[in-house]
Amino acid sequence: KEISYIHAEGYPAAEMKHGPIALVDPLTPSVFLIPKDAVYEKVILNLEEIKARKGQIIAVVSQGDDRVHNLADEIIELPECPDFLHPIIASIPLQLLAYHIALFRGCDVDKPRNLAKSVTVE
């Protein structure tokens, strides 16, 4: 949001049918973080629903996840790691994605508008 000026929100896999699915169209990509965890199968179902609606999918996955390769339009592979490290490792390509989207849109990534230089604690 801050450098690309695009409204973006994260949702748990179980919430896809409760609102976000209505936003799916061919021009609005969905970005998925897909570790092989307890909700992996639910995420696969979400990917299938998005593809049925002709939505674009960018997936951040662990290396060798062939099921997602068959569904996603773009894949960002992460090295295998313990589950607790996945969010930290996944943040790096997501930050790069935001950076490159901002550059593509012509945004000044060094001086985002309306960004406070300090935080005020009330």
Coordinates of N, CA and C in Angstrom, one line a residue:
K1 N 0.8 -1.2 0.0 CA 0.0 0.0 0.0 C 0.9 1.3 0.0
E2 N 1.9 1.3 0.8 CA 2.6 2.5 1.1 C 3.5 2.9 -0.1
I3 N 4.0 2.0 -0.9 CA 4.9 2.5 -2.0 C 4.3 2.3 -3.4
S4 N 3.3 1.4 -3.5 CA 2.6 1.3 -4.8 C 1.3 1.9 -4.9
Y5 N 0.7 2.4 -3.8 CA -0.6 3.0 -3.8 C -1.7 2.2 -4.3
I6 N -1.6 0.9 -4.0 CA -2.6 -0.1 -4.4 C -3.3 -0.6 -3.1
H7 N -4.6 -0.6 -3.0 CA -5.2 -1.2 -1.9 C -5.0 -2.7 -1.9
A8 N -4.4 -3.2 -0.8 CA -4.2 -4.6 -0.7 C -4.5 -5.1 0.7
E9 N -5.1 -6.3 0.8 CA -5.4 -6.8 2.2 C -5.1 -8.3 2.2
G10 N -4.6 -8.7 3.3 CA -4.4 -10.2 3.5 C -5.6 -10.8 4.2
Y11 N -5.9 -12.0 3.8 CA -7.0 -12.8 4.3 C -6.6 -14.2 4.6
P12 N -7.1 -14.8 5.7 CA -6.9 -16.2 5.9 C -7.6 -17.0 4.8
A13 N -7.1 -18.2 4.6 CA -7.7 -19.1 3.5 C -9.2 -19.3 3.7
A14 N -9.6 -19.5 4.9 CA -11.0 -19.8 5.2 C -12.0 -18.6 4.9
E15 N -11.4 -17.4 4.7 CA -12.3 -16.2 4.5 C -12.5 -15.9 3.0
M16 N -11.9 -16.6 2.1 CA -12.0 -16.3 0.7 C -13.4 -16.2 0.2
K17 N -14.3 -17.1 0.7 CA -15.7 -17.1 0.2 C -16.5 -16.1 0.8
H18 N -16.0 -15.4 1.8 CA -16.8 -14.4 2.6 C -16.4 -13.0 2.2
G19 N -16.3 -12.7 0.9 CA -16.0 -11.3 0.5 C -15.0 -11.2 -0.6
P20 N -13.7 -11.7 -0.3 CA -12.7 -11.5 -1.3 C -13.0 -12.1 -2.7
I21 N -13.7 -13.2 -2.7 CA -14.0 -13.9 -4.0 C -14.7 -13.0 -4.9
A22 N -15.5 -12.0 -4.4 CA -16.3 -11.1 -5.2 C -15.4 -10.1 -6.0
L23 N -14.1 -10.0 -5.5 CA -13.2 -9.0 -6.2 C -12.4 -9.7 -7.3
V24 N -12.5 -11.0 -7.4 CA -11.7 -11.7 -8.4 C -12.2 -11.4 -9.8
D25 N -11.2 -11.0 -10.7 CA -11.5 -10.8 -12.1 C -10.1 -10.9 -12.8
P26 N -10.2 -10.9 -14.1 CA -8.9 -11.2 -14.9 C -7.8 -10.0 -14.7
L27 N -8.2 -8.9 -14.2 CA -7.3 -7.8 -14.1 C -6.8 -7.5 -12.7
T28 N -7.3 -8.3 -11.7 CA -6.9 -8.1 -10.3 C -6.2 -9.4 -9.9
P29 N -4.8 -9.4 -9.8 CA -4.1 -10.6 -9.4 C -4.3 -10.9 -7.9
S30 N -4.3 -12.1 -7.5 CA -4.3 -12.5 -6.1 C -3.0 -13.1 -5.8
V31 N -2.4 -12.7 -4.7 CA -1.1 -13.1 -4.2 C -1.3 -14.1 -3.0
F32 N -0.8 -15.3 -3.1 CA -1.0 -16.3 -2.1 C 0.4 -16.7 -1.5
L33 N 0.4 -16.8 -0.2 CA 1.5 -17.4 0.5 C 1.1 -18.8 0.8
I34 N 1.8 -19.8 0.4 CA 1.3 -21.2 0.4 C 2.4 -22.1 1.1
P35 N 2.5 -22.1 2.4 CA 3.3 -23.1 3.0 C 2.6 -24.4 3.0
K36 N 3.3 -25.5 3.1 CA 2.6 -26.8 3.3 C 2.3 -27.0 4.7
D37 N 1.1 -26.5 5.1 CA 0.7 -26.6 6.5 C -0.7 -27.1 6.6
A38 N -1.3 -26.9 7.7 CA -2.7 -27.5 8.0 C -3.7 -27.0 7.1
V39 N -3.6 -25.8 6.5 CA -4.6 -25.3 5.6 C -4.2 -25.4 4.1
Y40 N -3.2 -26.1 3.8 CA -2.7 -26.3 2.4 C -3.9 -26.7 1.5
E41 N -4.6 -27.7 1.8 CA -5.7 -28.2 0.9 C -6.8 -27.1 0.7
K42 N -7.1 -26.3 1.7 CA -8.0 -25.2 1.6 C -7.5 -24.2 0.6
V43 N -6.2 -23.9 0.7 CA -5.6 -22.9 -0.2 C -5.7 -23.4 -1.7
I44 N -5.5 -24.7 -1.9 CA -5.6 -25.3 -3.2 C -7.0 -25.1 -3.7
L45 N -8.0 -25.3 -2.9 CA -9.4 -25.1 -3.3 C -9.6 -23.6 -3.7
N46 N -9.0 -22.7 -2.9 CA -9.2 -21.3 -3.2 C -8.5 -21.0 -4.6
L47 N -7.4 -21.5 -4.8 CA -6.7 -21.3 -6.1 C -7.6 -21.8 -7.3
E48 N -8.2 -23.0 -7.1 CA -9.1 -23.5 -8.1 C -10.3 -22.6 -8.4
E49 N -10.9 -22.0 -7.3 CA -12.0 -21.1 -7.5 C -11.6 -19.9 -8.2
I50 N -10.4 -19.4 -7.9 CA -10.0 -18.1 -8.6 C -9.7 -18.4 -10.1
K51 N -9.1 -19.6 -10.4 CA -8.9 -19.9 -11.8 C -10.2 -20.1 -12.5
A52 N -11.2 -20.7 -11.8 CA -12.5 -20.9 -12.5 C -13.2 -19.5 -12.8
R53 N -12.8 -18.4 -12.1 CA -13.3 -17.1 -12.4 C -12.3 -16.3 -13.2
K54 N -11.3 -17.0 -13.8 CA -10.3 -16.4 -14.7 C -9.4 -15.4 -14.0
G55 N -9.2 -15.5 -12.7 CA -8.4 -14.6 -12.0 C -6.9 -15.0 -12.1
Q56 N -6.0 -14.0 -12.0 CA -4.6 -14.3 -12.0 C -4.1 -14.6 -10.6
I57 N -3.1 -15.5 -10.6 CA -2.6 -15.9 -9.3 C -1.0 -15.8 -9.3
I58 N -0.5 -15.1 -8.3 CA 0.9 -15.1 -8.0 C 1.1 -15.9 -6.7
A59 N 1.9 -16.9 -6.7 CA 2.0 -17.8 -5.6 C 3.4 -17.8 -5.0
V60 N 3.5 -17.7 -3.7 CA 4.8 -17.8 -3.0 C 4.8 -19.2 -2.3
V61 N 5.6 -20.1 -2.8 CA 5.5 -21.5 -2.4 C 6.9 -22.0 -2.0
S62 N 6.9 -23.2 -1.4 CA 8.1 -23.9 -1.1 C 8.6 -24.6 -2.4
Q63 N 9.9 -24.7 -2.5 CA 10.5 -25.4 -3.7 C 9.8 -26.7 -3.9
G64 N 9.5 -27.0 -5.2 CA 9.0 -28.4 -5.5 C 7.5 -28.6 -5.3
D65 N 6.8 -27.5 -5.1 CA 5.3 -27.6 -4.9 C 4.7 -27.7 -6.3
D66 N 4.6 -28.8 -6.9 CA 4.1 -29.0 -8.2 C 2.6 -28.8 -8.4
R67 N 1.8 -29.0 -7.3 CA 0.4 -28.8 -7.4 C 0.1 -27.3 -7.7
V68 N 0.8 -26.4 -7.0 CA 0.6 -25.0 -7.2 C 1.1 -24.5 -8.5
H69 N 2.2 -25.1 -9.0 CA 2.7 -24.8 -10.3 C 1.6 -25.0 -11.4
N70 N 0.8 -25.9 -11.3 CA -0.3 -26.2 -12.3 C -1.4 -25.2 -12.2
L71 N -1.5 -24.4 -11.1 CA -2.6 -23.5 -10.9 C -2.3 -22.0 -11.0
A72 N -1.1 -21.7 -10.6 CA -0.6 -20.3 -10.5 C -0.1 -19.8 -11.9
D73 N -0.3 -18.5 -12.1 CA 0.2 -17.8 -13.3 C 1.7 -17.5 -13.1
E74 N 2.1 -17.1 -11.9 CA 3.5 -16.8 -11.6 C 3.8 -17.4 -10.3
I75 N 5.0 -18.0 -10.2 CA 5.5 -18.7 -9.0 C 6.8 -18.0 -8.4
I76 N 6.8 -17.8 -7.1 CA 8.0 -17.4 -6.4 C 8.3 -18.5 -5.5
E77 N 9.4 -19.2 -5.7 CA 9.8 -20.3 -4.9 C 10.7 -19.9 -3.7
L78 N 10.4 -20.5 -2.6 CA 11.2 -20.3 -1.4 C 12.0 -21.5 -1.0
P79 N 13.1 -21.4 -0.4 CA 13.8 -22.7 0.0 C 13.0 -23.3 1.1
E80 N 13.2 -24.6 1.3 CA 12.6 -25.4 2.4 C 13.1 -24.8 3.7
C81 N 12.2 -24.6 4.6 CA 12.5 -24.1 5.9 C 11.5 -24.5 7.0
P82 N 11.9 -24.4 8.2 CA 10.9 -24.8 9.3 C 9.6 -23.8 9.2
D83 N 8.5 -24.3 9.5 CA 7.2 -23.6 9.4 C 7.3 -22.2 10.1
F84 N 8.0 -22.1 11.2 CA 8.0 -20.8 11.9 C 8.8 -19.8 11.2
L85 N 9.7 -20.2 10.3 CA 10.5 -19.2 9.5 C 9.8 -18.8 8.2
H86 N 8.8 -19.5 7.8 CA 8.2 -19.2 6.5 C 7.7 -17.8 6.3
P87 N 7.0 -17.2 7.3 CA 6.6 -15.8 7.2 C 7.7 -14.8 7.0
I88 N 8.8 -15.1 7.7 CA 10.0 -14.2 7.6 C 10.6 -14.3 6.2
I89 N 10.8 -15.5 5.8 CA 11.4 -15.7 4.5 C 10.5 -15.2 3.3
A90 N 9.2 -15.4 3.5 CA 8.3 -15.0 2.5 C 8.2 -13.4 2.4
S91 N 8.5 -12.7 3.4 CA 8.4 -11.3 3.4 C 9.4 -10.6 2.4
I92 N 10.5 -11.3 2.2 CA 11.5 -10.7 1.3 C 11.0 -10.6 -0.2
P93 N 10.5 -11.7 -0.8 CA 10.0 -11.6 -2.1 C 8.7 -10.7 -2.2
L94 N 7.9 -10.6 -1.1 CA 6.7 -9.8 -1.1 C 7.1 -8.3 -1.1
Q95 N 8.2 -8.0 -0.4 CA 8.7 -6.6 -0.4 C 9.2 -6.2 -1.8
L96 N 9.9 -7.2 -2.4 CA 10.4 -6.9 -3.8 C 9.3 -6.8 -4.8
L97 N 8.3 -7.6 -4.6 CA 7.1 -7.5 -5.5 C 6.5 -6.1 -5.4
A98 N 6.3 -5.6 -4.1 CA 5.7 -4.3 -3.9 C 6.6 -3.2 -4.5
Y99 N 7.9 -3.4 -4.4 CA 8.9 -2.4 -4.9 C 8.8 -2.3 -6.4
H100 N 8.7 -3.5 -7.1 CA 8.7 -3.5 -8.6 C 7.4 -3.0 -9.1
I101 N 6.3 -3.3 -8.4 CA 5.0 -2.8 -8.8 C 5.0 -1.3 -8.7
A102 N 5.5 -0.8 -7.6 CA 5.6 0.7 -7.5 C 6.4 1.3 -8.6
L103 N 7.6 0.7 -9.0 CA 8.4 1.2 -10.1 C 7.6 1.2 -11.4
F104 N 6.9 0.1 -11.6 CA 6.1 -0.1 -12.8 C 5.1 1.0 -12.9
R105 N 4.5 1.3 -11.8 CA 3.4 2.3 -11.8 C 3.9 3.8 -11.8
G106 N 5.3 3.9 -11.7 CA 5.9 5.2 -11.7 C 5.9 6.0 -10.4
C107 N 5.7 5.2 -9.3 CA 5.7 5.8 -8.0 C 7.2 6.1 -7.5
D108 N 7.3 7.1 -6.7 CA 8.6 7.5 -6.2 C 8.8 6.6 -4.9
V109 N 9.6 5.5 -5.0 CA 9.7 4.6 -3.9 C 10.6 5.2 -2.8
D110 N 11.4 6.2 -3.1 CA 12.3 6.8 -2.1 C 11.6 7.8 -1.3
K111 N 10.5 8.4 -1.8 CA 9.8 9.4 -1.1 C 8.3 9.2 -1.2
P112 N 7.7 8.1 -0.5 CA 6.3 7.9 -0.6 C 5.5 9.1 0.0
R113 N 4.4 9.4 -0.7 CA 3.6 10.5 -0.2 C 2.9 10.2 1.1
N114 N 2.7 11.2 1.9 CA 2.0 11.2 3.2 C 2.6 10.2 4.2
L115 N 3.9 9.9 4.0 CA 4.5 8.9 5.0 C 5.2 9.7 6.1
A116 N 4.8 9.4 7.3 CA 5.4 10.1 8.5 C 6.8 9.6 8.7
K117 N 7.7 10.5 9.1 CA 9.0 10.2 9.4 C 9.2 9.6 10.8
S118 N 8.2 9.9 11.6 CA 8.2 9.4 13.0 C 6.8 9.0 13.4
V119 N 6.8 8.2 14.5 CA 5.6 7.7 15.0 C 5.2 8.5 16.3
T120 N 4.0 8.9 16.4 CA 3.6 9.7 17.6 C 2.8 8.7 18.5
V121 N 3.3 8.6 19.7 CA 2.6 7.8 20.7 C 1.7 8.6 21.5
E122 N 0.4 8.3 21.5 CA -0.6 9.1 22.3 C -0.9 8.4 23.6

